[in-house]
Short mmCIF file of C-alpha atoms in Angstrom, two decimals:
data_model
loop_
_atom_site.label_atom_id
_atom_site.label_comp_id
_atom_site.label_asym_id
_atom_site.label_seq_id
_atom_site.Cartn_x
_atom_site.Cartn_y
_atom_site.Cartn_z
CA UNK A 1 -46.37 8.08 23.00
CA UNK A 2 -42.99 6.69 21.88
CA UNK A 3 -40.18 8.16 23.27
CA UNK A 4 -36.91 8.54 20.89
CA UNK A 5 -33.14 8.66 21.55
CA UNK A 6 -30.08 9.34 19.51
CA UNK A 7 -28.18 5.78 18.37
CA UNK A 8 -26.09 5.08 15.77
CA UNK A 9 -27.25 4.68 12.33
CA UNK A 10 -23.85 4.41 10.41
CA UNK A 11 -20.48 4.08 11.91
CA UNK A 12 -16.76 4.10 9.93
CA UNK A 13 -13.81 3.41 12.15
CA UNK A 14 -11.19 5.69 10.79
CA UNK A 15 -7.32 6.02 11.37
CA UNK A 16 -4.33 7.93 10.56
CA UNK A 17 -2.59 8.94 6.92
CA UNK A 18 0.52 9.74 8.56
CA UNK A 19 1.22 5.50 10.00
CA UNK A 20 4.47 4.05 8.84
CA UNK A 21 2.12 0.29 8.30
CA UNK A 22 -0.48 1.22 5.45
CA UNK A 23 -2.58 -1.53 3.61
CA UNK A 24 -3.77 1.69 1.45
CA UNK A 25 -2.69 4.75 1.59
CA UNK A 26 -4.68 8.14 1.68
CA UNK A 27 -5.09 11.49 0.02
CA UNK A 28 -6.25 15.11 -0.02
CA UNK A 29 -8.04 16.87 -1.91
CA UNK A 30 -7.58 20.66 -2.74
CA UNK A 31 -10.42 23.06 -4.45
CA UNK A 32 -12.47 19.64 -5.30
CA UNK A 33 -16.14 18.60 -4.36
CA UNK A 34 -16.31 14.75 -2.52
CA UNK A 35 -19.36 12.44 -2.63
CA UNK A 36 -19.80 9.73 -0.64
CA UNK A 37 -22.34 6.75 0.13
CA UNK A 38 -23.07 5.80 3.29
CA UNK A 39 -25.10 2.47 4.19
CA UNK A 40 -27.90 2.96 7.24
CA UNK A 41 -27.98 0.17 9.18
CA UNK A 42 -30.81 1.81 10.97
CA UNK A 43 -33.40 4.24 10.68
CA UNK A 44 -35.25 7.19 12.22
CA UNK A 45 -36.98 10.33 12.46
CA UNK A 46 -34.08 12.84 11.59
CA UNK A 47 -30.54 12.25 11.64
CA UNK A 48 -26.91 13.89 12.31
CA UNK A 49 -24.00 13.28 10.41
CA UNK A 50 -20.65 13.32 12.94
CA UNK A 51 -17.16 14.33 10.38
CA UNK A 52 -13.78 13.76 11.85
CA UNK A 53 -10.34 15.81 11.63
CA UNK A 54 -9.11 13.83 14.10
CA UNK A 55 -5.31 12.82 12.10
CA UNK A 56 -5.30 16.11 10.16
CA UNK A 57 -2.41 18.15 10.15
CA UNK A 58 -4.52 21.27 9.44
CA UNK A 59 -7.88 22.84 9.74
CA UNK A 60 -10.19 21.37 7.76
CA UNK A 61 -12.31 23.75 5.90
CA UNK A 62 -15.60 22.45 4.91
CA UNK A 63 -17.43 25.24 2.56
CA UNK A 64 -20.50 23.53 2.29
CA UNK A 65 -22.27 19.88 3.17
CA UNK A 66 -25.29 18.33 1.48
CA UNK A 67 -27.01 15.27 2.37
CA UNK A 68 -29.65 13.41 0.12
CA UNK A 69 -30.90 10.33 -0.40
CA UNK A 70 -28.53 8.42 -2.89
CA UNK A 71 -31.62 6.97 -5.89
CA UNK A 72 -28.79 4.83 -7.59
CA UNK A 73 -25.04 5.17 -8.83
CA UNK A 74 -23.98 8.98 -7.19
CA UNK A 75 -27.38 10.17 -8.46
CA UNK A 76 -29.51 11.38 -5.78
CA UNK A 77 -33.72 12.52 -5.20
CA UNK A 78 -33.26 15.88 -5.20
CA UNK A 79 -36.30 16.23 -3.24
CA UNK A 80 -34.37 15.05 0.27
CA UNK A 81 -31.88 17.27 -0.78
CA UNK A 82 -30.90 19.26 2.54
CA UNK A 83 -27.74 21.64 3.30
CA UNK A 84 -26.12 20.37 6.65
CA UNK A 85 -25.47 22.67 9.41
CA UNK A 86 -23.01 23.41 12.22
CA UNK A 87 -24.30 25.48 14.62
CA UNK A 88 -26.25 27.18 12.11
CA UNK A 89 -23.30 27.52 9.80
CA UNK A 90 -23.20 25.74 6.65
CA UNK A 91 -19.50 26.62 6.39
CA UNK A 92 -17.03 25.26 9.08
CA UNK A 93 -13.51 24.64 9.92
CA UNK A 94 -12.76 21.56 11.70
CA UNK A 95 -9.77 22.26 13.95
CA UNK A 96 -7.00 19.31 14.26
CA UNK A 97 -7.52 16.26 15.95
CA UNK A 98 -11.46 16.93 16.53
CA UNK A 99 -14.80 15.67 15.57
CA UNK A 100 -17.65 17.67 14.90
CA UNK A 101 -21.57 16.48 15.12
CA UNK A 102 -23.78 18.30 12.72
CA UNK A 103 -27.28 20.20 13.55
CA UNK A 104 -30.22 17.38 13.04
CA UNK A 105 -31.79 17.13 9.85
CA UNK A 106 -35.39 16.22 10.11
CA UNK A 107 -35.25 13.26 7.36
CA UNK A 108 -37.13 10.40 8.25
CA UNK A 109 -35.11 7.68 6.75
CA UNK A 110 -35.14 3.31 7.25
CA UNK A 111 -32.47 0.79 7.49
CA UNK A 112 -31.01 -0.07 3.91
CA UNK A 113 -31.18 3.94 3.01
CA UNK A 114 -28.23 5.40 1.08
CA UNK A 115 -27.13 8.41 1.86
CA UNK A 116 -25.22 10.56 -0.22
CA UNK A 117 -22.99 12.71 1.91
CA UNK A 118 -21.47 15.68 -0.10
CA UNK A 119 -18.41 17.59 0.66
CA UNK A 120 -16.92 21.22 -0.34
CA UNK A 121 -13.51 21.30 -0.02
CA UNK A 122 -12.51 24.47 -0.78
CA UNK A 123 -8.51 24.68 0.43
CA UNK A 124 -5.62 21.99 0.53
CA UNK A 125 -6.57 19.30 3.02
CA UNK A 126 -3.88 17.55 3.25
CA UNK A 127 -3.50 13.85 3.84
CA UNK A 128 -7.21 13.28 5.16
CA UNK A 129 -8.46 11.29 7.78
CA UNK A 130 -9.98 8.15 6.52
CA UNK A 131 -11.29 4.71 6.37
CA UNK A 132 -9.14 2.67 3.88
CA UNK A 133 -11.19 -0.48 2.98
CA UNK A 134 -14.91 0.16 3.53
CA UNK A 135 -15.93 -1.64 0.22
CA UNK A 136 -17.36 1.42 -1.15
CA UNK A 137 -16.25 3.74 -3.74
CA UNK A 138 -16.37 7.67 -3.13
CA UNK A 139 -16.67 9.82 -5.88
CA UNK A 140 -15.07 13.18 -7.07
CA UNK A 141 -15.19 16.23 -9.09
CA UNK A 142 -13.16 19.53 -9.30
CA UNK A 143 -14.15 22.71 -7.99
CA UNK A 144 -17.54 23.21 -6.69
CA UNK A 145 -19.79 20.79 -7.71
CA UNK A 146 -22.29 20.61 -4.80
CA UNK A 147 -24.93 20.79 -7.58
CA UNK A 148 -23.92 18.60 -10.09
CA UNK A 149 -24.87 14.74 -10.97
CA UNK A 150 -21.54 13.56 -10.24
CA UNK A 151 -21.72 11.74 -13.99
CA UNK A 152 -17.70 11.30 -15.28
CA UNK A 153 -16.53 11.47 -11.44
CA UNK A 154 -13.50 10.38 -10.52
CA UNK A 155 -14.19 7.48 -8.41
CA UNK A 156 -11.93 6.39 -5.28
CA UNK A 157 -11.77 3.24 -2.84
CA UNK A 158 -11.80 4.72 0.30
CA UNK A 159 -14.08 7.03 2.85
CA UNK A 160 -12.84 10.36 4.17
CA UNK A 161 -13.42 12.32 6.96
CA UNK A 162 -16.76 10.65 7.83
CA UNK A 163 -17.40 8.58 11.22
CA UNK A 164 -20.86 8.13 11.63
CA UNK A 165 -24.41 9.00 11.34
CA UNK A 166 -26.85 8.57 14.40
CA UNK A 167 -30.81 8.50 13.77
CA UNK A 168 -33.42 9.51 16.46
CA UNK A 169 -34.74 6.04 17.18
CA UNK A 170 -37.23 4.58 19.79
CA UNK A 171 -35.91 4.30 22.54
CA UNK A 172 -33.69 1.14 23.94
CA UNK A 173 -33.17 0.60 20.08
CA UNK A 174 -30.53 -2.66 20.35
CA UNK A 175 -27.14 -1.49 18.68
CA UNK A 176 -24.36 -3.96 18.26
CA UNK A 177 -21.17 -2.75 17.78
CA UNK A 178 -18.62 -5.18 15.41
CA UNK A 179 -15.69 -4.01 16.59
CA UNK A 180 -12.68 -5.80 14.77
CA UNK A 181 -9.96 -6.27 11.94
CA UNK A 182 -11.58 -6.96 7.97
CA UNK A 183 -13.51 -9.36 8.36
CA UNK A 184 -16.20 -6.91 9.85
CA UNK A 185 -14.57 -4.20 7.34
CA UNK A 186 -15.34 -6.30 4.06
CA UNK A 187 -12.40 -6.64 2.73
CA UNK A 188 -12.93 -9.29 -0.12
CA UNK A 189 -16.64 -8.63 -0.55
CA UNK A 190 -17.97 -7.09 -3.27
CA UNK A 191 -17.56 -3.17 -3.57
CA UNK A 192 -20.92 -1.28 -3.69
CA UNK A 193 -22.73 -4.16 -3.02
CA UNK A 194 -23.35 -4.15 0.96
CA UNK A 195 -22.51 -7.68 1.50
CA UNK A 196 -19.95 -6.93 4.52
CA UNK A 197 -20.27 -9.47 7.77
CA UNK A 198 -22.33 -6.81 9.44
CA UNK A 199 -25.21 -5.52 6.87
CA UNK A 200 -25.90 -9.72 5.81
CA UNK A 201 -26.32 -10.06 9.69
CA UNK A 202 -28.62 -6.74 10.14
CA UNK A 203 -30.89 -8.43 7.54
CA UNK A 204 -31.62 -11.26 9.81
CA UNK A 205 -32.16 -8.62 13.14
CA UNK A 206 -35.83 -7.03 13.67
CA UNK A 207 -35.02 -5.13 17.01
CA UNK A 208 -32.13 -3.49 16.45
CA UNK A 209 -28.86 -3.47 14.05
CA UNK A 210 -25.34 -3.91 14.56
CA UNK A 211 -23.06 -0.80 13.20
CA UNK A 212 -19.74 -1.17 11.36
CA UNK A 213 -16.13 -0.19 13.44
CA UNK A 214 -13.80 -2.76 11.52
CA UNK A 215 -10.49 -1.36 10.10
CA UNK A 216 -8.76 -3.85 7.75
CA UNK A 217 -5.64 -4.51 9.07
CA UNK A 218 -6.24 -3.74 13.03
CA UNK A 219 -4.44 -5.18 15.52
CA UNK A 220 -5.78 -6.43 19.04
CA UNK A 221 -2.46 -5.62 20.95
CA UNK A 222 -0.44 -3.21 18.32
CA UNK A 223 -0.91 -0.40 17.08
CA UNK A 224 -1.29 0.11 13.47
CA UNK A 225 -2.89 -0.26 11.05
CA UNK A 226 -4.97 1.73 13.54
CA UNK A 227 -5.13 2.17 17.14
CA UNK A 228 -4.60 -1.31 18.34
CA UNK A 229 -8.36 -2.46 19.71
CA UNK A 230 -7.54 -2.26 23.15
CA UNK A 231 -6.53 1.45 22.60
CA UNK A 232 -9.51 2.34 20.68
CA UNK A 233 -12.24 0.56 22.38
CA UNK A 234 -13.39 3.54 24.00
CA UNK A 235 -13.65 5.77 21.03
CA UNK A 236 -15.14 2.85 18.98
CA UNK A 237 -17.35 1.55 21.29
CA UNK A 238 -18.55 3.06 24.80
CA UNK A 239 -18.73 6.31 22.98
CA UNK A 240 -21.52 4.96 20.63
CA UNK A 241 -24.77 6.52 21.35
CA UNK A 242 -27.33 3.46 22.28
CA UNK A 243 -24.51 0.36 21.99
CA UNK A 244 -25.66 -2.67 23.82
CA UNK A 245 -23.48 -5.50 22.49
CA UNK A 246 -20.09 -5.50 21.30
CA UNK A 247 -18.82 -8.45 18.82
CA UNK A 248 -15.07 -9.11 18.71
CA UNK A 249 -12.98 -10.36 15.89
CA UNK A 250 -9.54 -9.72 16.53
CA UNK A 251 -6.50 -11.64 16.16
CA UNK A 252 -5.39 -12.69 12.76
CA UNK A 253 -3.32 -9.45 11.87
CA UNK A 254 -1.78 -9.63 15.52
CA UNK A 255 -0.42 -13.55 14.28
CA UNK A 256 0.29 -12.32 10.41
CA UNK A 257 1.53 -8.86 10.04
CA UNK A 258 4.77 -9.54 12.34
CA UNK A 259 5.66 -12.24 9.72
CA UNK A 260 5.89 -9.67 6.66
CA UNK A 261 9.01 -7.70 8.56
CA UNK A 262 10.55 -11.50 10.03
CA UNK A 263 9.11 -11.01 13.69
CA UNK A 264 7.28 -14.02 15.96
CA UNK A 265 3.30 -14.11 16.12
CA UNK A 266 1.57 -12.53 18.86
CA UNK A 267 1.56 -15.10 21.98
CA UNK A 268 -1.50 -17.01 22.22
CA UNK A 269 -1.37 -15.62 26.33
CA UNK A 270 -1.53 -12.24 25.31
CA UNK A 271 -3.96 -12.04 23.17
CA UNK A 272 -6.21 -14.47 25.55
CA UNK A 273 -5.44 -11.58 28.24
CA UNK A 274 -6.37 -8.73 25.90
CA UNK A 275 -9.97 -10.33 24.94
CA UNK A 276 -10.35 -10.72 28.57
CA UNK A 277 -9.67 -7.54 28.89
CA UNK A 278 -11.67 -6.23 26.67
CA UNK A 279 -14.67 -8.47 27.41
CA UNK A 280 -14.28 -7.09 31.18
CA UNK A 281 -14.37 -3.57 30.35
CA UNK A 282 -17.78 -4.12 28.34
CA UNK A 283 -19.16 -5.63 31.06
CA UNK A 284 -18.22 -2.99 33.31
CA UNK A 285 -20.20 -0.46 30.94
CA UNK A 286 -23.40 -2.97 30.49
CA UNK A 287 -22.42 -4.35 27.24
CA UNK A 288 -22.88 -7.94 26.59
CA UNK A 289 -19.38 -9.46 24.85
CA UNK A 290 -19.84 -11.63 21.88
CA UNK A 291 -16.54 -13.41 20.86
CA UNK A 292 -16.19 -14.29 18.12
CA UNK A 293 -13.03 -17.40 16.64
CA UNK A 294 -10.30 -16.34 14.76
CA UNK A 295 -11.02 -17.25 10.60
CA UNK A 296 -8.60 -19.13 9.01
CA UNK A 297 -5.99 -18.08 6.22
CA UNK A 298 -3.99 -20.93 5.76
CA UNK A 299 -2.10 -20.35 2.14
CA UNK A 300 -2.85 -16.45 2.21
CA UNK A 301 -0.86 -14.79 -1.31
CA UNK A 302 0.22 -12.07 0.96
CA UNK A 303 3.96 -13.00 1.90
CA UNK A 304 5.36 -13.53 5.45
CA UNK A 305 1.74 -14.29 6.97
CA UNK A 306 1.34 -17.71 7.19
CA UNK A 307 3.41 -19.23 9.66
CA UNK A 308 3.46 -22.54 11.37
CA UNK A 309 4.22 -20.89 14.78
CA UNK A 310 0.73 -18.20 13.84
CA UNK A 311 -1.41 -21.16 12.89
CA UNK A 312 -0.41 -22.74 16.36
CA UNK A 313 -1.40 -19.85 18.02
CA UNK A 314 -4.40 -19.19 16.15
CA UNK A 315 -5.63 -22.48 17.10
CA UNK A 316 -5.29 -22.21 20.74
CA UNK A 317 -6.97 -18.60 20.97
CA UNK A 318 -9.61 -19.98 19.80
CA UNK A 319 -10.17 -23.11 21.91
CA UNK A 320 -9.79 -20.78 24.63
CA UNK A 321 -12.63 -18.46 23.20
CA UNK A 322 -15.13 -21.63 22.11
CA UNK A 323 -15.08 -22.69 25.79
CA UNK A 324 -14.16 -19.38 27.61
CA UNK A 325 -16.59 -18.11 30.28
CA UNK A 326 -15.40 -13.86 29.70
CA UNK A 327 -18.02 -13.87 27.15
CA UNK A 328 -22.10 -13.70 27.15
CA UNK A 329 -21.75 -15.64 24.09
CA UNK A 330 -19.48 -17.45 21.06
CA UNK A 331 -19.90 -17.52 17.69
CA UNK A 332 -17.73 -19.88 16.11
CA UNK A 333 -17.12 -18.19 12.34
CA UNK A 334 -13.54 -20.47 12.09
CA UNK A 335 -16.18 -23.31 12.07
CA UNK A 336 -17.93 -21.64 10.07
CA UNK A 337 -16.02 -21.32 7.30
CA UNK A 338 -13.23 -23.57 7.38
CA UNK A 339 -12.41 -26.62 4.72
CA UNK A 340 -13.39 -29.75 6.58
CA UNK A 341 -10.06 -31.42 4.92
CA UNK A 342 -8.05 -28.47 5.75
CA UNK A 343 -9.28 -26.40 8.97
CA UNK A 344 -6.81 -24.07 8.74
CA UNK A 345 -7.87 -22.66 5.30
CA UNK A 346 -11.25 -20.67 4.08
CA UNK A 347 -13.51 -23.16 2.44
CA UNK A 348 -13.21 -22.69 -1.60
CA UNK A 349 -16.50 -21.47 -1.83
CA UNK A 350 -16.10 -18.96 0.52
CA UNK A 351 -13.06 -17.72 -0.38
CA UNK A 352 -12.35 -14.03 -1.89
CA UNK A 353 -9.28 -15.52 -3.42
CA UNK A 354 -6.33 -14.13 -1.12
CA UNK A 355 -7.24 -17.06 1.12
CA UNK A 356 -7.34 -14.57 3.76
CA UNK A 357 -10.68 -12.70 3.24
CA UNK A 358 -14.30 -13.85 2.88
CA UNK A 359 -16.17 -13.63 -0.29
CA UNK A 360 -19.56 -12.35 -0.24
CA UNK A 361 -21.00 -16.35 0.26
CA UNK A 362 -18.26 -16.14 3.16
CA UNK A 363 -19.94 -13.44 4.44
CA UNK A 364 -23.34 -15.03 4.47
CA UNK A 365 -22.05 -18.06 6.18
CA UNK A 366 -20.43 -16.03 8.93
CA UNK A 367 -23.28 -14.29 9.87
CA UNK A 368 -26.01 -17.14 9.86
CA UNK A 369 -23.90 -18.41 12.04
CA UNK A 370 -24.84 -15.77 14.03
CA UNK A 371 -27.81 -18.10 17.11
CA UNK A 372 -30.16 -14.99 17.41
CA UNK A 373 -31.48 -16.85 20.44
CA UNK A 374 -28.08 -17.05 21.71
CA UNK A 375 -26.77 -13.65 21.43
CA UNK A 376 -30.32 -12.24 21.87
CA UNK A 377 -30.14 -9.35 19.14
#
């Protein structure tokens, strides 16, 4: 007999409305009914869905959740149509700054399953908690539409209030956490499509998957956008049911963002202490550290971020990383990627056009150059 465990099926790192730093700003929503998709990475025997409240400012009143199986669009089979509980309740309050895990829903479901998660929200939310660059649109109607097609929705780039869904999965299930900036996000892939660093990887992985926690714009050593990654690691990773590897991509916003307000790069020492860092706590908790090298951006449109003194310390991160011994193992994605007559800059045919961000080929590349054998996914 196979025994099963809770893992993680779908995760979305999420962070606060209320930072000064936004890349994209958030919303409420107020007597209005919210759909939203949500990717499995992996599969199971039933599933929970976990809904955060953790930067609201109020309660957050939930009158009723539904979760199907999204058929295409925001249309869903209305024969995996199933009201979500909490505790028994299918109406629940949320208080500030808390999570809440609901009952488990006894839907088988397989890796590459949409789910359509959809929300009541009965009362003013407020600024909601959220994920601001997921590569997915959302969809909304007024009032309560927990029974409608969602046809003429309003749609919206962005994810709200949802962290993750775990699956009951055979046990010692391999999960991979990327934990990172947007390059595990997807910023610069194609919206709706799935193409983000993590899902082309899963589709080369038979043993296990590797779940989503990038937040475009994250910081290694600052906070915002988001918890810096040393503050969040714990939240983001060793509280993931099942993790067993953690992949790091961290550095670029900690070299760029100071430019935009006239302040000096992150110090190549620093951040080489914080990976260590971070690769030492993993360890501690029986994760195996992947690191991964810091993609290049050389000529990025966004003003301020491309600096001689942050390409100089880019560079020497990541000869530290390609030869460093913190790590289990090293996946060179700046080699990856790069323009052989320029190393500093995404290769044209890989670029999303911001010269900052991969395109969906860019997102390919990166993850073949994933050695299976190596990392031992």
């Amino acid at each position: 007999m196979t025994t099963t465990a809770w893992v993680a099926g779908f995760r979305s790192a999420v962070l606060s409305p209320h930072e000064a730093l936004q890349i994209k700003p958030s919303r409420g929503f107020n007597d209005q009914t919210l759909r939203q998709i949500l990717h499995l990475d992996g599969g199971g025997e039933a599933l929970r869905v976990i809904l955060s409240n953790e930067y609201g400012k109020e309660p957050l009143v939930i009158a009723a959740a539904r979760l199907a199986v999204r058929t295409s669009g925001s249309a869903v089979d209305p024969a995996t149509d199933t009201a979500l509980r909490f505790g028994g309740a299918t109406e629940v309050v949320i208080p500030v700054g808390e999570r809440l895990q609901s009952d488990p829903v006894a839907l088988a479901v397989s890796a590459g399953t949409d789910l359509a998660l959809t929300l009541r929200l009965p009362e003013d939310t407020g600024l909601a908690t959220y994920s601001h660059t997921p590569s997915q649109n959302a969809y909304v109607l007024p009032g309560d539409a927990l029974s409608a097609d969602f046809t003429g929705a309003e749609e919206i780039d962005g994810r709200y209030y949802v962290v993750g869904v775990d699956v009951l999965a055979p046990e010692n299930t391999a999960i991979a956490v990327a934990f990172g900036d947007s390059w595990f996000e997807g910023v610069g892939t194609s919206t709706g499509t799935n193409q983000r660093f993590p899902n082309q990887l899963n589709r080369r992985l038979d043993r296990g998957w590797v779940v989503n926690q990038g937040i475009g714009g994250n910081r290694l050593l600052t906070d915002e956008v988001g918890l810096r990654g040393l503050a969040r690691f714990e939240r983001d990773v060793l509280q993931v049911p099942g993790v067993t590897h953690v992949l790091f991509h961290f550095g670029l916003n900690d070299v760029g963002l100071p430019g935009m307000v006239g302040e000096p790069p992150a110090r190549a020492e620093d951040l080489i202490a914080g990976f260590t860092e971070l690769a030492d706590r993993a360890r501690s908790a029986g994760l195996a550290a992947i690191g991964m090298t810091m993609g290049p951006y050389a000529g990025t449109v966004y003003p301020g971020i491309d600096t001689p003194e942050g390409r100089a310390v880019r560079r020497e991160v990541n000869a530290w990383i390609r030869t460093s011994t913190v790590f289990e193992a090293v996946v060179d994605i700046a080699a990856a990627v790069q323009d052989p007559d320029a190393p500093d800059a995404i290769r044209a045919d890989l670029d999303s056009g911001d010269h900052l961000h991969l395109n969906d080929a860019g997102a390919h590349a990166m993850a073949a150059a994933v050695d299976l054998a190596h990392v031992r996914l």
